[in-house]
Short mmCIF file of C-alpha atoms and ligand atoms in Angstrom, two decimals:
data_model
loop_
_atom_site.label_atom_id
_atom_site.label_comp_id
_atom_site.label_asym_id
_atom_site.label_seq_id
_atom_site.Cartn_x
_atom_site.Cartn_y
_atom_site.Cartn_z
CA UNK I 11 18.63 5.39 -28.47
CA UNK I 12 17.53 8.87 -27.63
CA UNK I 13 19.45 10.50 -24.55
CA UNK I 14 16.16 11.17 -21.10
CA UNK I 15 13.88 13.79 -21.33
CA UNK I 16 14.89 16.86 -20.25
CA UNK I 17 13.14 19.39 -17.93
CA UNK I 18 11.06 22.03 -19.94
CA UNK I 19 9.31 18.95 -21.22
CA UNK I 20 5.81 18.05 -20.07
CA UNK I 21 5.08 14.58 -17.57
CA UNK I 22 1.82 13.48 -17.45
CA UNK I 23 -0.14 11.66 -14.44
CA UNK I 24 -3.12 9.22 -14.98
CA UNK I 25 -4.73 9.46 -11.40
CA UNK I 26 -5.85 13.21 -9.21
CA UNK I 27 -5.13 11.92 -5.81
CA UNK I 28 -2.11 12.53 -3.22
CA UNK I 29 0.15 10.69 -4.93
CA UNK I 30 -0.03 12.51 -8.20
CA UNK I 31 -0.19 15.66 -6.14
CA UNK I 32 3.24 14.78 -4.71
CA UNK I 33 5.06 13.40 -7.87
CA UNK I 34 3.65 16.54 -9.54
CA UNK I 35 5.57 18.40 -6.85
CA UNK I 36 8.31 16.77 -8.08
CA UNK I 37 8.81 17.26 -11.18
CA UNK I 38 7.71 20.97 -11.12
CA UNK I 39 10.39 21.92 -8.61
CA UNK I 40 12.59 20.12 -11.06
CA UNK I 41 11.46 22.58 -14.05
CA UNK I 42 8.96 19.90 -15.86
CA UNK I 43 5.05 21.28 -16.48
CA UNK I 44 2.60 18.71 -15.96
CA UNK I 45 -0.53 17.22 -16.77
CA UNK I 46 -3.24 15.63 -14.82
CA UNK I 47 -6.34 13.18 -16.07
CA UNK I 48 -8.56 12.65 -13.72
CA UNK I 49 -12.34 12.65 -13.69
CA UNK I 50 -12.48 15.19 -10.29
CA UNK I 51 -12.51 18.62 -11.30
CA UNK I 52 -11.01 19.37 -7.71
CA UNK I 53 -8.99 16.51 -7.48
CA UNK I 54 -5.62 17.05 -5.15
CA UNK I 55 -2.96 16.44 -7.86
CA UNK I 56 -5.03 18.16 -10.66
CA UNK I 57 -5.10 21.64 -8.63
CA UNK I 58 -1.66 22.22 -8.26
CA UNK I 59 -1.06 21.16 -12.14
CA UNK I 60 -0.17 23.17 -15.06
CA UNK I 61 -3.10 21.18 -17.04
CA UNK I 62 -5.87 18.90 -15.74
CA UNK I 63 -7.60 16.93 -18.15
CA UNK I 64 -11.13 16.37 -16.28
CA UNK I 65 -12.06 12.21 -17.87
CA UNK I 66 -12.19 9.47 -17.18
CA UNK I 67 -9.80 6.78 -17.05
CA UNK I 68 -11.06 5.05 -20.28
CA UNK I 69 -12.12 8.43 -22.04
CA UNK I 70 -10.46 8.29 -25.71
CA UNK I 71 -11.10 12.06 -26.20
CA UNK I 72 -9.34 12.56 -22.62
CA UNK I 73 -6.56 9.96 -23.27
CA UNK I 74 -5.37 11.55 -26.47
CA UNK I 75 -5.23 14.61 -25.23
CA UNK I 76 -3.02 13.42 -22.64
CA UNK I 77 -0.69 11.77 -24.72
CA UNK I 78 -0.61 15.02 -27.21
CA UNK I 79 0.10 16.98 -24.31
CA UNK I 80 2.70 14.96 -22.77
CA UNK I 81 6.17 13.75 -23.76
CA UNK I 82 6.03 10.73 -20.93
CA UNK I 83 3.07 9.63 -18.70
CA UNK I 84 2.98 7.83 -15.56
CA UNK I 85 0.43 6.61 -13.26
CA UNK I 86 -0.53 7.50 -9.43
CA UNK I 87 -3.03 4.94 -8.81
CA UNK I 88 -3.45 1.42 -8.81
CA UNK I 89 -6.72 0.88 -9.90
CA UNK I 90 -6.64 2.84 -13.13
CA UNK I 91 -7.03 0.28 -15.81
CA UNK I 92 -3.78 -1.16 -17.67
CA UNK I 93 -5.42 -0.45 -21.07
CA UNK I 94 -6.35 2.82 -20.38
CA UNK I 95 -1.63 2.98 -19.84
CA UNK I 96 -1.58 0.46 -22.97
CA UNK I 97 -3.60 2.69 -25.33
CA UNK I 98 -1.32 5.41 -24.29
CA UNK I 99 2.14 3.43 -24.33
CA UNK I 100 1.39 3.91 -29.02
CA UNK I 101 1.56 7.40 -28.73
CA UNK I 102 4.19 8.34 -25.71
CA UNK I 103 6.66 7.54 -23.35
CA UNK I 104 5.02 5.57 -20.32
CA UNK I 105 5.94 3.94 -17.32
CA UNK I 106 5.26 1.39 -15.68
CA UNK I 107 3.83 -0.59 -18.40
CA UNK I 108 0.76 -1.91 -18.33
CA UNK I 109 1.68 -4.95 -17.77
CA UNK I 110 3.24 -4.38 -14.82
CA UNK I 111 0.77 -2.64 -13.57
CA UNK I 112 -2.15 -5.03 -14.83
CA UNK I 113 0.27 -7.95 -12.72
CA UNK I 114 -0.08 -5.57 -9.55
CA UNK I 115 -3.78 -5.18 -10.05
CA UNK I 116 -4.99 -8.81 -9.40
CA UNK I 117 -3.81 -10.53 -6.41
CA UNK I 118 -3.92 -13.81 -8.23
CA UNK I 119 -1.68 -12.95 -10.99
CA UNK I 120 0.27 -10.63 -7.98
CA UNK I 121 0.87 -14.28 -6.13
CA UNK I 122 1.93 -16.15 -9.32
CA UNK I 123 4.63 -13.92 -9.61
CA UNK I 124 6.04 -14.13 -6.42
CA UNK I 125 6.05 -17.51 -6.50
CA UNK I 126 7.81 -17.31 -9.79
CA UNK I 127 10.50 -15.64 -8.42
CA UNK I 128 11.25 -17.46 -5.60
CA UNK I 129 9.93 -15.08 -3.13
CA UNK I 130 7.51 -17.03 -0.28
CA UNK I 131 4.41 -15.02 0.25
CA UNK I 132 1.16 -16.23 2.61
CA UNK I 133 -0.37 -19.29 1.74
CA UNK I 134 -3.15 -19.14 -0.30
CA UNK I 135 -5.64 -20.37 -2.93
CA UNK I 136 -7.78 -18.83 -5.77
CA UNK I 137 -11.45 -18.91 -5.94
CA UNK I 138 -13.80 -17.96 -8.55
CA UNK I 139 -15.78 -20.60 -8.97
CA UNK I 140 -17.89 -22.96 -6.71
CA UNK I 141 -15.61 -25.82 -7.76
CA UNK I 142 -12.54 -23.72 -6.50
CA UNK I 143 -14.94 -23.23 -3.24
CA UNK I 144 -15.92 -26.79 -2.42
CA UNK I 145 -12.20 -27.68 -2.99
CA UNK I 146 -10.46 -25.51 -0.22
CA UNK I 147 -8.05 -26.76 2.11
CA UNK I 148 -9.36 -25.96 5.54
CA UNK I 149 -5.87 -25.48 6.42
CA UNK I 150 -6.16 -22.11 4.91
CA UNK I 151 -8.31 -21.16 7.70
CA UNK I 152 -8.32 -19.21 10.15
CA UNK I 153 -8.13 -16.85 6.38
CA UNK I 154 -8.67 -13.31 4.99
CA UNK I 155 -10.76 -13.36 1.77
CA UNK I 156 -9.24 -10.48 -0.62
CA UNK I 157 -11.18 -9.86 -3.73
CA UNK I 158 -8.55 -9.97 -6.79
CA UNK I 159 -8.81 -6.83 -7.92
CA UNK I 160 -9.98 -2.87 -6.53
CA UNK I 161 -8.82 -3.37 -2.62
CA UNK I 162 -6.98 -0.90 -1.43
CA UNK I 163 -6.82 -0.02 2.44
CA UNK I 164 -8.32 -3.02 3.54
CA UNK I 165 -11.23 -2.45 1.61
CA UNK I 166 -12.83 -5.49 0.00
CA UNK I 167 -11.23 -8.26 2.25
CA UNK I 168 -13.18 -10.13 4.68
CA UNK I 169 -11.82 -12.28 7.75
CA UNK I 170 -12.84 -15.66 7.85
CA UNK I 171 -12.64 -18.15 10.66
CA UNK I 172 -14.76 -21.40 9.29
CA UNK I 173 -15.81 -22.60 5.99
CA UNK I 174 -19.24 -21.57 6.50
CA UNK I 175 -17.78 -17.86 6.84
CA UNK I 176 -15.74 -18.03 4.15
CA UNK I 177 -18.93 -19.77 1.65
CA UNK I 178 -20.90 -16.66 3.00
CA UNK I 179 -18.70 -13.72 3.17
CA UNK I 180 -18.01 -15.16 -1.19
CA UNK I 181 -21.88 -14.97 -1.10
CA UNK I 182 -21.67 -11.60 0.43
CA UNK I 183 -18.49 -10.69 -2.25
CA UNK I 184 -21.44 -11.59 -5.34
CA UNK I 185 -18.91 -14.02 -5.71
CA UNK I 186 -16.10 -12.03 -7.97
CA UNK I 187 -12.71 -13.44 -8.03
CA UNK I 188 -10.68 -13.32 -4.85
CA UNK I 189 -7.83 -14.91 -3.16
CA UNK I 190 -8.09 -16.56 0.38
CA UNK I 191 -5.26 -16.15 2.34
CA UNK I 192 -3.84 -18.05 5.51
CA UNK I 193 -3.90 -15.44 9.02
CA UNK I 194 -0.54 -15.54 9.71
CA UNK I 195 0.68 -14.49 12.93
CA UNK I 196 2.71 -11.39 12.24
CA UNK I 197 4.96 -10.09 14.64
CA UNK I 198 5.80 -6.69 12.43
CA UNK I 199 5.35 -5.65 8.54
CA UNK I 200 7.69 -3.32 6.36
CA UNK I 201 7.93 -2.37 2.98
CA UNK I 202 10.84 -1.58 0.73
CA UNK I 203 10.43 1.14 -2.06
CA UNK I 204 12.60 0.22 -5.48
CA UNK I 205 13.23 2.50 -8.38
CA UNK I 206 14.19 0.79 -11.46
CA UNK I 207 15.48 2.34 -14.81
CA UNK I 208 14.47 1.51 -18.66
CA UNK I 209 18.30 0.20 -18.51
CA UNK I 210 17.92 -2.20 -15.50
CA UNK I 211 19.82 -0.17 -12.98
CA UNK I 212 17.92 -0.51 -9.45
CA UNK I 213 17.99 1.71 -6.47
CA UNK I 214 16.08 1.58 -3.17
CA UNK I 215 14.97 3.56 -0.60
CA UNK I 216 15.76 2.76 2.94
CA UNK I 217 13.49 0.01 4.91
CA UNK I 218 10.20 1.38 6.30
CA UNK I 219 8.41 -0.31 9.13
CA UNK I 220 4.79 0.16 8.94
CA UNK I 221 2.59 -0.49 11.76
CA UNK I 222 -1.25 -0.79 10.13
CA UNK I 223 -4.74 -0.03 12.10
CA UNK I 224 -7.84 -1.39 10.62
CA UNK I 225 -6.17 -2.32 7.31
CA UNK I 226 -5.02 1.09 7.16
CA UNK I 227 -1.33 2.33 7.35
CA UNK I 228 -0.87 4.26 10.41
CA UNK I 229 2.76 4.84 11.35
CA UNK I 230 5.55 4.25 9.44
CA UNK I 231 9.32 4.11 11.20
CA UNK I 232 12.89 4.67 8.85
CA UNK I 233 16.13 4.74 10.79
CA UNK I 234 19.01 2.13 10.78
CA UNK I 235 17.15 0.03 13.84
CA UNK I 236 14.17 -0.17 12.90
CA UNK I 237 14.50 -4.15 11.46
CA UNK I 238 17.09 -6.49 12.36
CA UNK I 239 19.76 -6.38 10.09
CA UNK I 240 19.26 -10.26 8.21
CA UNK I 241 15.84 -8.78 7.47
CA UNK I 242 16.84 -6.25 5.65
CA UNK I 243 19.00 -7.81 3.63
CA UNK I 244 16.68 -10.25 2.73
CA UNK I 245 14.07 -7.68 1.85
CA UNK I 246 15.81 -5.68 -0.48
CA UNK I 247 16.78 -9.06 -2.36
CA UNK I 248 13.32 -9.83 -2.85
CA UNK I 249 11.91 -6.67 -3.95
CA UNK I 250 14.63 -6.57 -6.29
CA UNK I 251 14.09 -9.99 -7.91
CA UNK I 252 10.11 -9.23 -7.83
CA UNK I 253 11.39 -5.45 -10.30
CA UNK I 254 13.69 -7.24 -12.32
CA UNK I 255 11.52 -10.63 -12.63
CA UNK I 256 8.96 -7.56 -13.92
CA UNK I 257 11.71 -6.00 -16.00
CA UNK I 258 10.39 -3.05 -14.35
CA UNK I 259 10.56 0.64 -15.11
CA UNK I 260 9.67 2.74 -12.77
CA UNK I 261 8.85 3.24 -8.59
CA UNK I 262 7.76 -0.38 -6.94
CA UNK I 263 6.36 -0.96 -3.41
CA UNK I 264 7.28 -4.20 -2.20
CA UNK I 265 5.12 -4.88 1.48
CA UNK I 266 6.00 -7.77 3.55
CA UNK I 267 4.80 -9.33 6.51
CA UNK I 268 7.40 -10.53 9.46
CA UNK I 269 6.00 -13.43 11.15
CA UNK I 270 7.39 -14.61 14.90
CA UNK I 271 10.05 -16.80 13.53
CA UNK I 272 11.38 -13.93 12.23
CA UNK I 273 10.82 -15.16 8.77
CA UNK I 274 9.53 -13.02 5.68
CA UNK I 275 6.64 -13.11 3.67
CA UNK I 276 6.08 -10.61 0.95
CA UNK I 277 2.55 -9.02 0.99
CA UNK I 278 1.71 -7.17 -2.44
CA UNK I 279 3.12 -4.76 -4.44
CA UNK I 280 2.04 -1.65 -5.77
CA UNK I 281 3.40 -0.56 -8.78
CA UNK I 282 4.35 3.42 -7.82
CA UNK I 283 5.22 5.20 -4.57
CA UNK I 284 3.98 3.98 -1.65
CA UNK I 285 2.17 5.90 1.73
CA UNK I 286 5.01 4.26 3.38
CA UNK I 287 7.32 6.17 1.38
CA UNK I 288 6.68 9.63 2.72
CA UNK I 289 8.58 9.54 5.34
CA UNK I 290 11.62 10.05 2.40
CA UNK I 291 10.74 13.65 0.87
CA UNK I 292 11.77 15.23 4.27
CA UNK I 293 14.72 12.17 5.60
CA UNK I 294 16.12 11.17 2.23
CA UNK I 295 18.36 13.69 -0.43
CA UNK I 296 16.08 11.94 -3.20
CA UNK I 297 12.47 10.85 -2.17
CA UNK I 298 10.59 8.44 -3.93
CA UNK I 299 8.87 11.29 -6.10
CA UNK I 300 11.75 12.51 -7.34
CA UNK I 301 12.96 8.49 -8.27
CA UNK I 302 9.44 8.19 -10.30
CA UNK I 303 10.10 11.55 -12.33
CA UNK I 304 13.80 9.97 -12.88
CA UNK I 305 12.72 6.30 -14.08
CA UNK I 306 10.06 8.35 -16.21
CA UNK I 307 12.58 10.51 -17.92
CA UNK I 308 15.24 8.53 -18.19
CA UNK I 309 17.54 10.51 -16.06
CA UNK I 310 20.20 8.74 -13.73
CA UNK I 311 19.70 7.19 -10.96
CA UNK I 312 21.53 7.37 -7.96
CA UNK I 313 20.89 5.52 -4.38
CA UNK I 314 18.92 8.06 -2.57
CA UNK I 315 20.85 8.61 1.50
CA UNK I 316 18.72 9.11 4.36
CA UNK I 317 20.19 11.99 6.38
CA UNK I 318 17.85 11.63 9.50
CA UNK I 319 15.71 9.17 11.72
CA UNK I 320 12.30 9.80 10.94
CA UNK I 321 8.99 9.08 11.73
CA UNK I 322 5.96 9.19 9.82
CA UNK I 323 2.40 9.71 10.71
CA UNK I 324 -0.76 9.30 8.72
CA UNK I 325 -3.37 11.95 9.03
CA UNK I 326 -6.58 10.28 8.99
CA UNK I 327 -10.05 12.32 8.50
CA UNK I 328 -10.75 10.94 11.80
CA UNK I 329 -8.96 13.71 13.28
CA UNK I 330 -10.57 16.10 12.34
CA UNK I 331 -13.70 14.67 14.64
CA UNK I 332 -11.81 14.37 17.73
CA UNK I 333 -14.24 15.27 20.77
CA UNK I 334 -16.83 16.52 18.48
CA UNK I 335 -19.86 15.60 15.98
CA UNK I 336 -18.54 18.81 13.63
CA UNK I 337 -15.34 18.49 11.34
CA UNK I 338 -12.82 20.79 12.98
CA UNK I 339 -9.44 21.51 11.92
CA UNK I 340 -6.70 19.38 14.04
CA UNK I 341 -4.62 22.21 16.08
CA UNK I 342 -1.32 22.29 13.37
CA UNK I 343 0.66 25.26 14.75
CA UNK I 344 0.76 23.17 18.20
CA UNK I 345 2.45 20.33 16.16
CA UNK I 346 4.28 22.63 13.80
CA UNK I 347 5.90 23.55 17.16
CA UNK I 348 7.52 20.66 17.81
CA UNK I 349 11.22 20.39 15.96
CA UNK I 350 11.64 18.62 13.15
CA UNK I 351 7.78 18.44 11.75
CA UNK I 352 6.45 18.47 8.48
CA UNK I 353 3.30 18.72 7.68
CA UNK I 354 1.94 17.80 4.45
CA UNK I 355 -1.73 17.88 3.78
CA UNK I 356 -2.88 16.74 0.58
CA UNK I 357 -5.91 19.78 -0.29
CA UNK I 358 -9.05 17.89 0.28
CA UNK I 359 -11.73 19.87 1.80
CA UNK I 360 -13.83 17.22 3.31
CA UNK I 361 -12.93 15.63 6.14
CA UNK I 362 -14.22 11.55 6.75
CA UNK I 363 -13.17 8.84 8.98
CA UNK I 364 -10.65 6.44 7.08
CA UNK I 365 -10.11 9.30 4.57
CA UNK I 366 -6.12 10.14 4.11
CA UNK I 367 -6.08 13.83 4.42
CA UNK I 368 -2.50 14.00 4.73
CA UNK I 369 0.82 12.88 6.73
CA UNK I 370 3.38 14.51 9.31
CA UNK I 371 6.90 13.47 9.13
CA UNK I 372 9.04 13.74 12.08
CA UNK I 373 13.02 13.88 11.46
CA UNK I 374 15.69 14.44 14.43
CA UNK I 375 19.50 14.23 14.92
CA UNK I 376 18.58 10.98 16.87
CA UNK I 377 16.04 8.17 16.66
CA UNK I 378 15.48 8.78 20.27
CA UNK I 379 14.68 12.32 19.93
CA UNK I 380 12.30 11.50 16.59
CA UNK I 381 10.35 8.99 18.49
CA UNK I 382 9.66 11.40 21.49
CA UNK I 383 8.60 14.35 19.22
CA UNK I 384 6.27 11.59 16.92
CA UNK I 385 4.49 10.53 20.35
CA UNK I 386 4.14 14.16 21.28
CA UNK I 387 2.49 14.96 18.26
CA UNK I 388 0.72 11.59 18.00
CA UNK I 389 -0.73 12.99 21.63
CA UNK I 390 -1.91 16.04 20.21
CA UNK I 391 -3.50 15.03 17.44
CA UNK I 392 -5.30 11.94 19.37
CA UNK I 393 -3.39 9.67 17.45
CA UNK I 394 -3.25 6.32 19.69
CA UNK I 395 0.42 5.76 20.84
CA UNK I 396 2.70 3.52 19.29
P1 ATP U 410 -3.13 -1.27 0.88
O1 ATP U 410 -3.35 -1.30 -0.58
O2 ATP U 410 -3.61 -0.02 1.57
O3 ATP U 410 -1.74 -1.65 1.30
P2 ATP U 410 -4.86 -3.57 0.93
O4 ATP U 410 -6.28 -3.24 0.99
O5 ATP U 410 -4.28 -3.98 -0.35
O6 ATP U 410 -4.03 -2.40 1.55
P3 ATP U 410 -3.47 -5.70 2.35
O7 ATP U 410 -2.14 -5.07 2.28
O8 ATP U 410 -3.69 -6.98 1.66
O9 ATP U 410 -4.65 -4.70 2.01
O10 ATP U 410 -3.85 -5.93 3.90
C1 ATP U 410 -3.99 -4.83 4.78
C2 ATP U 410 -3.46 -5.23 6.15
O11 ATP U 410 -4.22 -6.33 6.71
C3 ATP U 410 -2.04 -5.73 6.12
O12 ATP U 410 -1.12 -4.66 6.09
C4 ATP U 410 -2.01 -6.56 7.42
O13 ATP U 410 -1.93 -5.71 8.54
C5 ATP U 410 -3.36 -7.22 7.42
N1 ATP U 410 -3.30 -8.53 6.71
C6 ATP U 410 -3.52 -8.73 5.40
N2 ATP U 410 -3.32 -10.04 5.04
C7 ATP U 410 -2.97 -10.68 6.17
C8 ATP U 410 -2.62 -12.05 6.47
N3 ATP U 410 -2.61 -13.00 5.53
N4 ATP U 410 -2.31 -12.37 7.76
C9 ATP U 410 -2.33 -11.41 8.72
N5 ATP U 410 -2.63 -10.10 8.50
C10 ATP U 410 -2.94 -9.72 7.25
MG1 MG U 411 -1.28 -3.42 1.71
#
């Protein structure tokens, strides 16, 4: 068994956006150089990286080059296709494997797995075909239709209160495989960010409480309080079974929904770092970019320690349209005033509603103090309250 790979070698990312922008961050403060494929020229991640393959995900020309250039390769984004990481997985190091990641890509197969492991997730049923359809228990209903694969923000999910709204919003769907899932009253959601090595050894970050807007994440809340204490415990033992039941290698997000009773249901997963794992890069001594580059490498792993409360806030492109038609920059040294803010913007230059432009973390000595200086900026930025 060779020993990890050291820095001065060369990580590779399959996937431009924020996330490889970050995890590129990462590993170049920690003395790697990097590569990028992604079919944006001006992607975010393949900017700020030492090479940027410009392909697409399925490109053989662009995929060998990758793997020549590259003595490990992981991936940034959800959606990029598990044989595009399988083709690569003969010539190099990669992580997750695609079959991980092709598991995490279809909410069917996502469910299965859960369930497989013991872990209780949202009642639900799969339908792709009009047999599937016409035998529905109405008891899923009031339901969310997801489609299987390609959601992501709450795109490509439709709420559904009858059966004649779920037959037509199928219809409206061009009837592709999806998953209808029971509305369950939640009272709060969280997630739970796992790092696990080629050698089994697991990790985790601390639990994140995640309060969504229009399918969206919106605010995101780490400090000892934040969840009562039963619920942590019991979400860290899930997301743990759902890695190893994966014999996973690499960063997992585990999201879960709390209902009234208090109870747990796990969400999805998403199989790399999460939005909801910002908040760590400014309140943890290892964030959750730094855990991918070590499950990559190989290097050791060691539970990361959150030094302060924090808050985290996502920076939507709506914000940059507050009181007016014309994009305009949000006012940032008024925020950067405020103690204890980071700002991290990810380098796109257009602006849209929904869009995630960046995030502001908040830390304090206090998770009074790091609540009142998230609402102030929240205030400033016309982010509603929380
Ligand atoms: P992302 O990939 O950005 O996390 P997504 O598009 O995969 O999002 P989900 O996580 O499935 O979407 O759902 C988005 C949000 O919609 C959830 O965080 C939750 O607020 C709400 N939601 C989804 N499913 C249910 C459900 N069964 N009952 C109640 N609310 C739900
Ligand atoms: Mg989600």
């Amino acid at each position: 068994m060779s020993g990890p790979i050291l820095p001065g070698a060369t990580l590779g990312v399959m996937g431009g956006g924020q996330l490889g922008r970050m995890f590129i961050h990462a590993a170049q403060r920690m003395g790697y150089f990097t590569a990028v494929l992604d079919p944006d020229a001006a992607s975010p991640a393949g900017r700020v990286s030492h090479h940027h393959i410009v392909a697409a995900y399925l490109d053989a020309p662009g995929l060998g080059q990758l793997a020549e250039t590259c003595d490990a390769i992981t991936t940034e984004f959800e959606n990029v296709p598990a044989p595009a990481l399988a083709r690569l997985a003969a010539y190099t190091t990669v992580s997750p494997a695609a079959a991980s990641v092709a598991i995490a890509q279809d909410r069917a197969a996502e469910k299965a797995h859960f369930v497989a492991c013991g872990v209780p997730c949202a009642p639900y049923a799969v339908l792709e075909t009009p047999v599937q359809l016409a035998a529905i228990d109405e008891a899923l209903l009031p339901g969310i239709l997801k489609t299987s694969r390609m959601g992501y923000d709450g795109k490509g999910q439709v709420r559904v209160a009858t059966y004649a709204e779920l037959a037509q919003a199928w219809l409206d769907l061009k009837g592709v495989p999806c998953v209808l899932e029971k509305m369950l009253p939640l009272a709060a959601e969280c997630s739970v960010i796992v790092a696990r090595g080629a050698d089994g050894q697991i990790v985790n970050l601390p639990i994140q409480r995640n309060l969504h807007r229009e399918g969206i994440l919106a605010v995101t809340e780490v400090y000892e309080e934040n969840m009562p204490p039963a619920q942590v415990a019991s979400a860290l033992a899930a997301a743990k079974s759902i890695a190893n039941g994966l014999d996973y290698v690499g960063v997992l997000c585990v999201e879960f929904f709390v209902l009234q009773d208090g109870s747990l249901v796990v969400n999805e997963i998403a199989p790399r770092p999460h939005n909801s794992g910002h908040a760590s890069m400014d309140c943890c001594d290892v964030s959750q970019f730094e855990l991918q580059v070590r499950t990559l490498t190989g290097l050791p792993m060691v539970q990361p320690r959150q030094h302060s409360p924090a808050v985290m806030l996502n920076l939507l492109g709506d914000l940059w349209f507050v009181g007016s038609e014309k994009a305009t920059t949000p006012p940032w040294a008024e925020v950067l005033a405020l103690p204890g803010a980071h700002l991290h913007l990810y380098g796109k230059t257009t602006a849209s509603k929904g869009r995630k432009m960046g995030h502001l973390t908040l830390t304090g000595p206090t998770v009074e103090a790091v609540r009142t200086t998230a609402l102030q900026a929240a205030a400033i930025l016309g982010i509603e309250a929380f």
